[in-house]
Coordinates of C-alpha atoms in Angstrom, one line a residue:
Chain A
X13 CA 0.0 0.0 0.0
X14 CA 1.2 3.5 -0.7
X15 CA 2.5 6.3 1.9
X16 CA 2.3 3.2 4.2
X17 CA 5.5 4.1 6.4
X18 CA 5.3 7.4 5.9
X19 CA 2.0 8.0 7.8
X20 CA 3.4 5.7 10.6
X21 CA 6.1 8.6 10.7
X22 CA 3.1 10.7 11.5
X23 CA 1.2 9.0 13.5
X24 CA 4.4 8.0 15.9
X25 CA 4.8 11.5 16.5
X26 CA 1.3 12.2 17.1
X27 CA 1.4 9.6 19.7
X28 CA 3.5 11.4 22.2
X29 CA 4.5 15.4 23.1
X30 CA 8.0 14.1 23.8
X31 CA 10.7 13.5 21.1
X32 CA 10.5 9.8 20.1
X33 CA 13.2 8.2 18.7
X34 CA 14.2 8.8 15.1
X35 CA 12.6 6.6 12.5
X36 CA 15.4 6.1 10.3
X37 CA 14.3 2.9 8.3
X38 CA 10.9 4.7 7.9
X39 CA 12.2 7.9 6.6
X40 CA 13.7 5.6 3.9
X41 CA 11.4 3.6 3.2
X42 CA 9.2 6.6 2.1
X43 CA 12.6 8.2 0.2
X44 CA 12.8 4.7 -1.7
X45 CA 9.0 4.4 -2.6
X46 CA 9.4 8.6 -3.9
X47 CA 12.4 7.5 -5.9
X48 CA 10.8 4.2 -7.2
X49 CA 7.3 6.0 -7.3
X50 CA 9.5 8.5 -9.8
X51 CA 11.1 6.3 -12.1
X52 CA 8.0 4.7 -13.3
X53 CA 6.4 8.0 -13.8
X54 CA 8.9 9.2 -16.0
X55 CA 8.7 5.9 -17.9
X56 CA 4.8 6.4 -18.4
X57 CA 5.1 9.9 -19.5
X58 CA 8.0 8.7 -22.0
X59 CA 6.7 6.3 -23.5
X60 CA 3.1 7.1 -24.1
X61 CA 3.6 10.6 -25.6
X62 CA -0.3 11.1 -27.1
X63 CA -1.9 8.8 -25.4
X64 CA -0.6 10.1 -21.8
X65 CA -4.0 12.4 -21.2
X66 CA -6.0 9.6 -21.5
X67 CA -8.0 8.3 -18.6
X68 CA -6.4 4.9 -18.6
X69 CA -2.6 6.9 -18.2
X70 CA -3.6 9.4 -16.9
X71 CA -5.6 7.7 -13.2
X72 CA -1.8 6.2 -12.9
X73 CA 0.2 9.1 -13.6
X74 CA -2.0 11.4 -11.4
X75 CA -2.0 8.6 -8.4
X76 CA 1.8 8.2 -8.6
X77 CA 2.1 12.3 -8.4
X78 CA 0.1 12.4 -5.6
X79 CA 1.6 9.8 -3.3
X80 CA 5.5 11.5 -4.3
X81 CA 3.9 14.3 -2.8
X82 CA 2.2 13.0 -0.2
X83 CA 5.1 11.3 0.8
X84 CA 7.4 14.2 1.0
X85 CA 4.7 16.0 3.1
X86 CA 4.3 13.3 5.9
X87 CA 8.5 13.0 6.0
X88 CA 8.7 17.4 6.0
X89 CA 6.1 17.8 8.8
X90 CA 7.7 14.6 10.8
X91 CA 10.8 16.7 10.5
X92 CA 9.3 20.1 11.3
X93 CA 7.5 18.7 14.3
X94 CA 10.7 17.6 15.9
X95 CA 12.6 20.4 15.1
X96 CA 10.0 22.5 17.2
X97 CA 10.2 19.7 20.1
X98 CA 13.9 19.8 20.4
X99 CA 13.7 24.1 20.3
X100 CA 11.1 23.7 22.8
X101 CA 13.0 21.5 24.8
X102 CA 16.5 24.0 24.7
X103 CA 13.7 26.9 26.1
X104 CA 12.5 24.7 29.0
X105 CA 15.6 23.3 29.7
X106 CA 17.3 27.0 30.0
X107 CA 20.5 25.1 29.0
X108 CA 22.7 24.2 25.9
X109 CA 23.6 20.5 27.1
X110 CA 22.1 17.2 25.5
X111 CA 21.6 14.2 27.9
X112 CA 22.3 11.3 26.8
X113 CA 19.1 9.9 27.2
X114 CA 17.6 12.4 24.8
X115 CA 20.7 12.3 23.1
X116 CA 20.3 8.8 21.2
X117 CA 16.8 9.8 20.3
X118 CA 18.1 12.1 17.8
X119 CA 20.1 11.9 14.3
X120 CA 23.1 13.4 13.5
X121 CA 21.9 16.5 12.0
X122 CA 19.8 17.1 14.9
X123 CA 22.5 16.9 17.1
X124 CA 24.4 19.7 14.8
X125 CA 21.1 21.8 14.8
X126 CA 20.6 21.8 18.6
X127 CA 24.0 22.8 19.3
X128 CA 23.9 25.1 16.4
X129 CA 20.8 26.8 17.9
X130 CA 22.1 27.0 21.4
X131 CA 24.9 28.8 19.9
X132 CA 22.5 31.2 18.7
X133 CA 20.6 31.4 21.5
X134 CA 23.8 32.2 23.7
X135 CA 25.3 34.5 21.2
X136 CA 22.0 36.6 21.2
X137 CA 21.5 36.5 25.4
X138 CA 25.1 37.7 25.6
X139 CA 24.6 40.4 23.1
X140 CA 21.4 42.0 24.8
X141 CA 22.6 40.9 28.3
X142 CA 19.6 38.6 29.6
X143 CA 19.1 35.1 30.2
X144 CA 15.9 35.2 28.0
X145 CA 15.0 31.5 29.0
X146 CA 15.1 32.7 32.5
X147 CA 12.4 34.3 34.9
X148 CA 9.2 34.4 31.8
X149 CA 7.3 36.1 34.5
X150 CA 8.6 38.7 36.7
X151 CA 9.7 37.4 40.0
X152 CA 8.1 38.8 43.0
X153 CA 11.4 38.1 45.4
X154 CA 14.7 37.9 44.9
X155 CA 15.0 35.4 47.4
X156 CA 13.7 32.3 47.9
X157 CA 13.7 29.4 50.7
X158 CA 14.5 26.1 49.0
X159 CA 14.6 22.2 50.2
X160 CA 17.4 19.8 49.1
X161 CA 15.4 16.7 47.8
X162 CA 18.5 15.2 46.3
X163 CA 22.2 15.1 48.0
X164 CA 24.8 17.5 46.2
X165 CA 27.2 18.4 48.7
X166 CA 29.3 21.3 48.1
X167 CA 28.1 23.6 44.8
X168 CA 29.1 26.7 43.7
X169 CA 26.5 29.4 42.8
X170 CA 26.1 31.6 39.8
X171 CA 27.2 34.4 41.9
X172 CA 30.2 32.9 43.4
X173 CA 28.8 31.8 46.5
X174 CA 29.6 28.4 47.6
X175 CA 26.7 26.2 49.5
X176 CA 26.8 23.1 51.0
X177 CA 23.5 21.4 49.9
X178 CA 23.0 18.6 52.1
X179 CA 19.8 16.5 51.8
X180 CA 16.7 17.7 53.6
X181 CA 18.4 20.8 54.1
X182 CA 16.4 24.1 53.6
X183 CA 18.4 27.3 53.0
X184 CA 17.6 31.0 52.2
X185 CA 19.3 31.3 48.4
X186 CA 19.3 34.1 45.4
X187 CA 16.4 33.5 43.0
X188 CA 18.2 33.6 39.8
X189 CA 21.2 31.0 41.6
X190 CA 18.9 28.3 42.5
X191 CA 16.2 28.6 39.9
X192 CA 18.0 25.9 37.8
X193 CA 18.7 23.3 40.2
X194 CA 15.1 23.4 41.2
X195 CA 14.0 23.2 37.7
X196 CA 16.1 19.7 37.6
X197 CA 14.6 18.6 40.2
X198 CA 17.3 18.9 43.2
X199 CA 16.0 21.3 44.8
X200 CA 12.1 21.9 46.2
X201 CA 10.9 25.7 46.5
X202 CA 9.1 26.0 49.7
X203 CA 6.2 28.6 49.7
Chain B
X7 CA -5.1 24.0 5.8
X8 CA -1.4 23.6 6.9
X9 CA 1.2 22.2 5.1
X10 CA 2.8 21.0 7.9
X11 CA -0.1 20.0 10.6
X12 CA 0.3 16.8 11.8
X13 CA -3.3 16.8 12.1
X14 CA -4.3 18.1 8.8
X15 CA -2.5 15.3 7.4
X16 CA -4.2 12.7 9.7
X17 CA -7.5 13.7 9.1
X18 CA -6.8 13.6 5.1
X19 CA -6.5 10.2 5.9
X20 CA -10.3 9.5 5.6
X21 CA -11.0 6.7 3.9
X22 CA -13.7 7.5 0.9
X23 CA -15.3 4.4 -1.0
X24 CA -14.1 5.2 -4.6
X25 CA -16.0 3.6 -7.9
X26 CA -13.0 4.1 -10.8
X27 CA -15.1 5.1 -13.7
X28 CA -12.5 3.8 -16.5
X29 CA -10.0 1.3 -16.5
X30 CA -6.8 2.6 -14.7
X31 CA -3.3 1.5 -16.1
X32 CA -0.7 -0.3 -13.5
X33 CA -3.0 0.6 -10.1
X34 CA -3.6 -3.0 -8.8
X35 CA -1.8 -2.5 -5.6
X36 CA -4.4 0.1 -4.4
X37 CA -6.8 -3.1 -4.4
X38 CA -6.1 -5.4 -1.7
X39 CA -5.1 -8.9 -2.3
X40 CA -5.8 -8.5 -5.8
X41 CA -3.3 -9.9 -8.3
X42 CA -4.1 -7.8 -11.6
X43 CA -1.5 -5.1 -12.4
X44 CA -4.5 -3.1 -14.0
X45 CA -7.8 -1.8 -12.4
X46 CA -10.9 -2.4 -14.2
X47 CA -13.7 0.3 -14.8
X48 CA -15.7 -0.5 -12.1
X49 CA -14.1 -1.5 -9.9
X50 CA -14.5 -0.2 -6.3
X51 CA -12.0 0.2 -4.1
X52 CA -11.5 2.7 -0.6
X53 CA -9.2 5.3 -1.3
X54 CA -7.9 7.8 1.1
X55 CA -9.5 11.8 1.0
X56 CA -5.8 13.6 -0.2
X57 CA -5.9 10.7 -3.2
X58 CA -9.6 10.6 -4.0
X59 CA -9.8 14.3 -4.1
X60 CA -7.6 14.4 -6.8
X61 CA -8.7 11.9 -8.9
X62 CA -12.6 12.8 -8.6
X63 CA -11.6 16.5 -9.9
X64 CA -10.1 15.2 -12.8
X65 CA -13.7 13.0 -13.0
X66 CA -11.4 9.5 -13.1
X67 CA -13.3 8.3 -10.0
X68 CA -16.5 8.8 -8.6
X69 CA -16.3 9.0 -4.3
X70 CA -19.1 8.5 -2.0
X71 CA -19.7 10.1 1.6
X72 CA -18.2 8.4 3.8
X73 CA -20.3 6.2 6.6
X74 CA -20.0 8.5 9.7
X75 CA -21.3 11.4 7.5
X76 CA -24.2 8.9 6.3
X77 CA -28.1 9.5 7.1
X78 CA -27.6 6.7 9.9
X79 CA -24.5 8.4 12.0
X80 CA -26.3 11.5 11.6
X81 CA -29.5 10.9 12.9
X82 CA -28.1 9.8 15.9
X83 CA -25.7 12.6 15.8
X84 CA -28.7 14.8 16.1
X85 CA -31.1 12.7 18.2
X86 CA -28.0 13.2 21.4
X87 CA -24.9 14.9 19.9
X88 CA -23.5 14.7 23.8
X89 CA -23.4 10.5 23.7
X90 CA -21.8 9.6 20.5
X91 CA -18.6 8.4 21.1
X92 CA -16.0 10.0 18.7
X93 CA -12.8 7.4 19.5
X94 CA -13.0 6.1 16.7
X95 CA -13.8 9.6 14.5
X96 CA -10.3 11.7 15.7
X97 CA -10.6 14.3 13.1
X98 CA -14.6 14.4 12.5
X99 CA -14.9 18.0 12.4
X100 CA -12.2 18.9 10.4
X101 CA -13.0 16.2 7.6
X102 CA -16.1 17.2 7.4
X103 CA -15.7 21.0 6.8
X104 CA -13.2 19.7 4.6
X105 CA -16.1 16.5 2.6
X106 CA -19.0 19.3 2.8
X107 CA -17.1 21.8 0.2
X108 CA -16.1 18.7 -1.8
X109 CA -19.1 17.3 -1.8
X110 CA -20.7 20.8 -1.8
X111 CA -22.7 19.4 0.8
X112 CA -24.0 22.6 2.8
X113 CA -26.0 21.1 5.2
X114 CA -23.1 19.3 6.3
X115 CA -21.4 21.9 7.6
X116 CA -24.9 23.2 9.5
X117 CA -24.9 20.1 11.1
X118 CA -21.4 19.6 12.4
X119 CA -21.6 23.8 13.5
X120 CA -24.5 22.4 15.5
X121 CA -23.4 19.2 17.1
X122 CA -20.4 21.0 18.1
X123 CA -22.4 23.7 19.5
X124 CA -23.6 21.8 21.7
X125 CA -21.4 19.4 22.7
X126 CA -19.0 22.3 23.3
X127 CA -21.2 23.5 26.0
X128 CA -20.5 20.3 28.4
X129 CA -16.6 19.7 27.1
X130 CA -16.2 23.4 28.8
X131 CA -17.8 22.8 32.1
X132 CA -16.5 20.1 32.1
X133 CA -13.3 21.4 31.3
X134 CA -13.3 23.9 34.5
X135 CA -15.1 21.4 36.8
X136 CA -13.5 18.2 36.7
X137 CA -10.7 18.2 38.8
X138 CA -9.8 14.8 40.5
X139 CA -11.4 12.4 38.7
X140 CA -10.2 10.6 35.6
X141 CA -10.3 11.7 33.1
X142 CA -8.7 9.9 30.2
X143 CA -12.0 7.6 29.8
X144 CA -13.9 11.4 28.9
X145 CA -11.3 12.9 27.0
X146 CA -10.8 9.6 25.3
X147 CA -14.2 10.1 23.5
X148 CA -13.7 13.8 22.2
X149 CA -12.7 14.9 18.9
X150 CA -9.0 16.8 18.7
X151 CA -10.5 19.7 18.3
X152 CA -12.7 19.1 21.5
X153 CA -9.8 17.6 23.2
X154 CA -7.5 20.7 22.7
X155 CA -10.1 23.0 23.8
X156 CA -10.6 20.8 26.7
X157 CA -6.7 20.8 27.7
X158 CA -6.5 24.0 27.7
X159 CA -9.9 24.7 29.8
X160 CA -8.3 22.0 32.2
X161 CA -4.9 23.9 32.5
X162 CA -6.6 27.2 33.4
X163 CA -8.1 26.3 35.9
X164 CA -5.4 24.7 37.6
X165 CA -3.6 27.6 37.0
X166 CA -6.6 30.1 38.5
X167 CA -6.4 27.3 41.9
X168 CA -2.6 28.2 42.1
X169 CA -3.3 32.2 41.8
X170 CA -6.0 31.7 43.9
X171 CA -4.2 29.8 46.8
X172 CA -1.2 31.9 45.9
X173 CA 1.0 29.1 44.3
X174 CA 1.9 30.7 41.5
X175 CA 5.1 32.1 42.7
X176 CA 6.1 28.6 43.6
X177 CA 9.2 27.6 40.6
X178 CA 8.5 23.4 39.7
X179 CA 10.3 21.1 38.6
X180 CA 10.2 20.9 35.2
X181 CA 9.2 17.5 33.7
X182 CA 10.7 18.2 30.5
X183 CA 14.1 18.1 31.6
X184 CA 15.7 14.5 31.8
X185 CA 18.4 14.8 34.0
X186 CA 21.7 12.4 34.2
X187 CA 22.2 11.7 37.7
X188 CA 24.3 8.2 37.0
X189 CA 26.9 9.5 40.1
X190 CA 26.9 12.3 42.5
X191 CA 29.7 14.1 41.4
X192 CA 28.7 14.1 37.5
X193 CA 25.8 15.5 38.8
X194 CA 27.0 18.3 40.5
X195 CA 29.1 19.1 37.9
X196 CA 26.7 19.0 35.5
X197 CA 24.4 21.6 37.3
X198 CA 27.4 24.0 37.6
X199 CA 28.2 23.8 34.4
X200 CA 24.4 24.3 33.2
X201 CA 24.4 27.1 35.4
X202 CA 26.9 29.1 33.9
X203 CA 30.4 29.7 32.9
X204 CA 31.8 32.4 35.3
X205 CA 30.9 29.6 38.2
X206 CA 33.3 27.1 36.1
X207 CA 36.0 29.3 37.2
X208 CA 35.6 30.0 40.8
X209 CA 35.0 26.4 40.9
X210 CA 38.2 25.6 39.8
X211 CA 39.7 28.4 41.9
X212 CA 37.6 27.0 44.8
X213 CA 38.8 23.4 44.0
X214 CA 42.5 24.5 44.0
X215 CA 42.1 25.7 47.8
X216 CA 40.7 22.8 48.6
X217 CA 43.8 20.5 47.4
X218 CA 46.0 22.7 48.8
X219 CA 44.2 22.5 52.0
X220 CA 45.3 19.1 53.0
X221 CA 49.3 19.8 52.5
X222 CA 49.2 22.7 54.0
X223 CA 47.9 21.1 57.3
X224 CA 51.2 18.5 56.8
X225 CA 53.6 21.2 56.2
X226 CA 51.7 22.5 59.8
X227 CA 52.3 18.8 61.7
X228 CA 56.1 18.7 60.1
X229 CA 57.1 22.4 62.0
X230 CA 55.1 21.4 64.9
X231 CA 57.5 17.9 65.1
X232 CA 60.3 19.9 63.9
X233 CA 59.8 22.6 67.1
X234 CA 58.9 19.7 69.3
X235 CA 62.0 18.1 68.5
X236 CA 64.0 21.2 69.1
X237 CA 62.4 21.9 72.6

């Protein structure tokens, strides 16, 4: 059946709002079936110069057309969609690092564009001097009391300060020092 | 109509019982477990929307509604549009705006602004008012367009609870970020590094201290022996 694996492409990523793995043998699959889908296009057209308007040529050529296009659609918008997870995910994440987890669940090229956007990203923040991925709404203290819920022992804060974070500690710390680790999970904000 | 909407491209998916109205050349793999390479003129076969669209404007194939968008779904569309399941019917709406123009079908799109209508009505109490039950069984049975509107109902009002009970200062953890923690000193080296590059340095400043901390103490105990020798 046509556009068979490239739907699946689709419909994987529909599935989840994470970033699933990257179908490679899918992606393929569809790029073989546009190329195969091409050559016998070209060979109807060729070889049935009056006759290729007629219904009879002209249900195939028109069906083979469509599915090349469809194809390339479904594999572009698989593409797109994880393009705009993995930007999401450098937002949320508020830094340029990959783990490895997430890591293997991208290609090679996505790899190079996610570092390639951070770079971006850091160039610009430097340039107008704000850590745009920080703070989206205006904080209402600069300080804030947080819980360790996960052992790091000593740490060293953006502002130079050095805390020792010991578990089920709570401590008195700078907003824009501690908003990270809590975003990780290591710390809890207490209200 | 996106180019690149994962769910314009699902709901084009719709399956549309085709009749080919002249014999096609080389199509037998659109018919399942059929073993001619050519189609015959009447032959009927389910085609998807994207594919059927463009052969029925060329007239090669004539395409029938659909069964959901048949006399039977509707009427019990319209007898209760607030108990039909849509599980099964993801992208109902949206194919049918999409089946009434091609089919130029205007009461079509009448009755899908009215079912929605009212179904919208109980998706958006429902929406605001169902916190702490399950509800993956309710939402399971909505359209995506429903479903959307319902998520973001949903989130609101969690959001207005937080304002209310004034949580919304409070900075969570965010989900999103999968973070290594295969030992604890990757770990804290990891979140200094995240934070940022000027803490790199005092680290290692902070780090060289701390080595030199140790032989300074021996250098201490070796005068100390040395004096106590003297004495």
């Amino acid at each position: 059946m046509f556009t068979k694996s490239a739907i699946e492409l689709v419909k994987e990523i529909r599935q989840t709002d994470s970033i699933p793995h990257y179908n490679d043998t899918n992606i393929k699959l569809a790029i073989n079936e546009i190329n195969v889908l091409y050559e016998e296009l070209l060979q109807v057209l060729m070889a049935n110069g009056n006759e290729k308007s007629q219904p009879y040529y002209l249900s195939n050529s028109m069906t083979y057309f469509s599915v090349i296009y469809r194809d390339k659609r479904c594999v572009l918008a698989y593409l797109n969609e994880r393009l705009k997870r993995i930007k999401e995910y450098r937002w949320s994440s508020g830094n340029g690092l990959l783990p490895d987890q997430l890591k293997e669940k991208l290609s090679q090229d996505e790899i190079q564009f996610f570092s390639d956007y951070d770079k971006n990203l850091t160039d610009y923040n430097i340039k107008v001097g704000l850590d745009l991925t920080v703070d989206p709404q205006p904080p209402k203290d600069l300080y804030v009391e947080v819980r360790v819920i996960k052992e790091l022992g000593q740490v060293v804060l953006n502002s130079g300060a050095t805390v020792t974070l010991n578990l089920n500690t709570t401590h008195f710390l700078k907003r824009s020092d501690v908003s990270n680790l809590i975003s990780q999970g290591s710390l809890e904000h207490i209200v | 109509m996106s180019y690149l909407n994962i769910d314009d491209i699902l709901a084009e998916e719709q399956k549309l019982s085709c009749k080919f109205l002249y014999n096609a050349y080389n199509l037998g793999q659109l018919e399942e477990g059929s073993a001619d390479t050519d189609i015959e003129k009447g032959t009927k076969i389910d085609l998807p929307y994207w594919l059927a669209y463009v052969l029925a404007k060329k007239g090669l194939v004539s395409a029938e509604m659909p069964t959901p968008y048949q006399q039977d779904f509707k009427d019990k569309l319209i007898a209760d549009p607030n108990v039909i399941s849509m599980r099964s019917h993801q992208y109902y709406d949206k194919i049918g705006t999409m089946l009434s123009s091609f089919f130029s079908d205007r009461s079509l799109n009448l009755l899908l602004f009215r079912v929605f209508r009212d179904r919208f009505l109980k998706i958006y109490n429902q929406s605001l008012n169902l916190r702490e039950t399950d509800i993956t069984k309710i939402v399971g049975n909505m359209t995506r367009l429903e479903r959307n509107i319902f998520e973001n109902g949903y989130r609101s009002s969690i959001d207005y609870d937080k304002w209310r009970n004034r949580k919304g200062e409070k900075i969570e953890r965010n989900p999103n970020i999968i973070f290594p923690v295969a030992s604890r000193s990757s770990s804290v080296n990891n979140s200094i590094n995240s934070n940022n590059i000027n803490s790199s340095s005092t680290q290692s400043s902070s780090s060289s201290t701390q080595s030199s901390q140790p032989k300074k103490d021996t250098v201490l105990k070796k005068r100390k022996r040395i004096f106590d020798d003297e004495s």
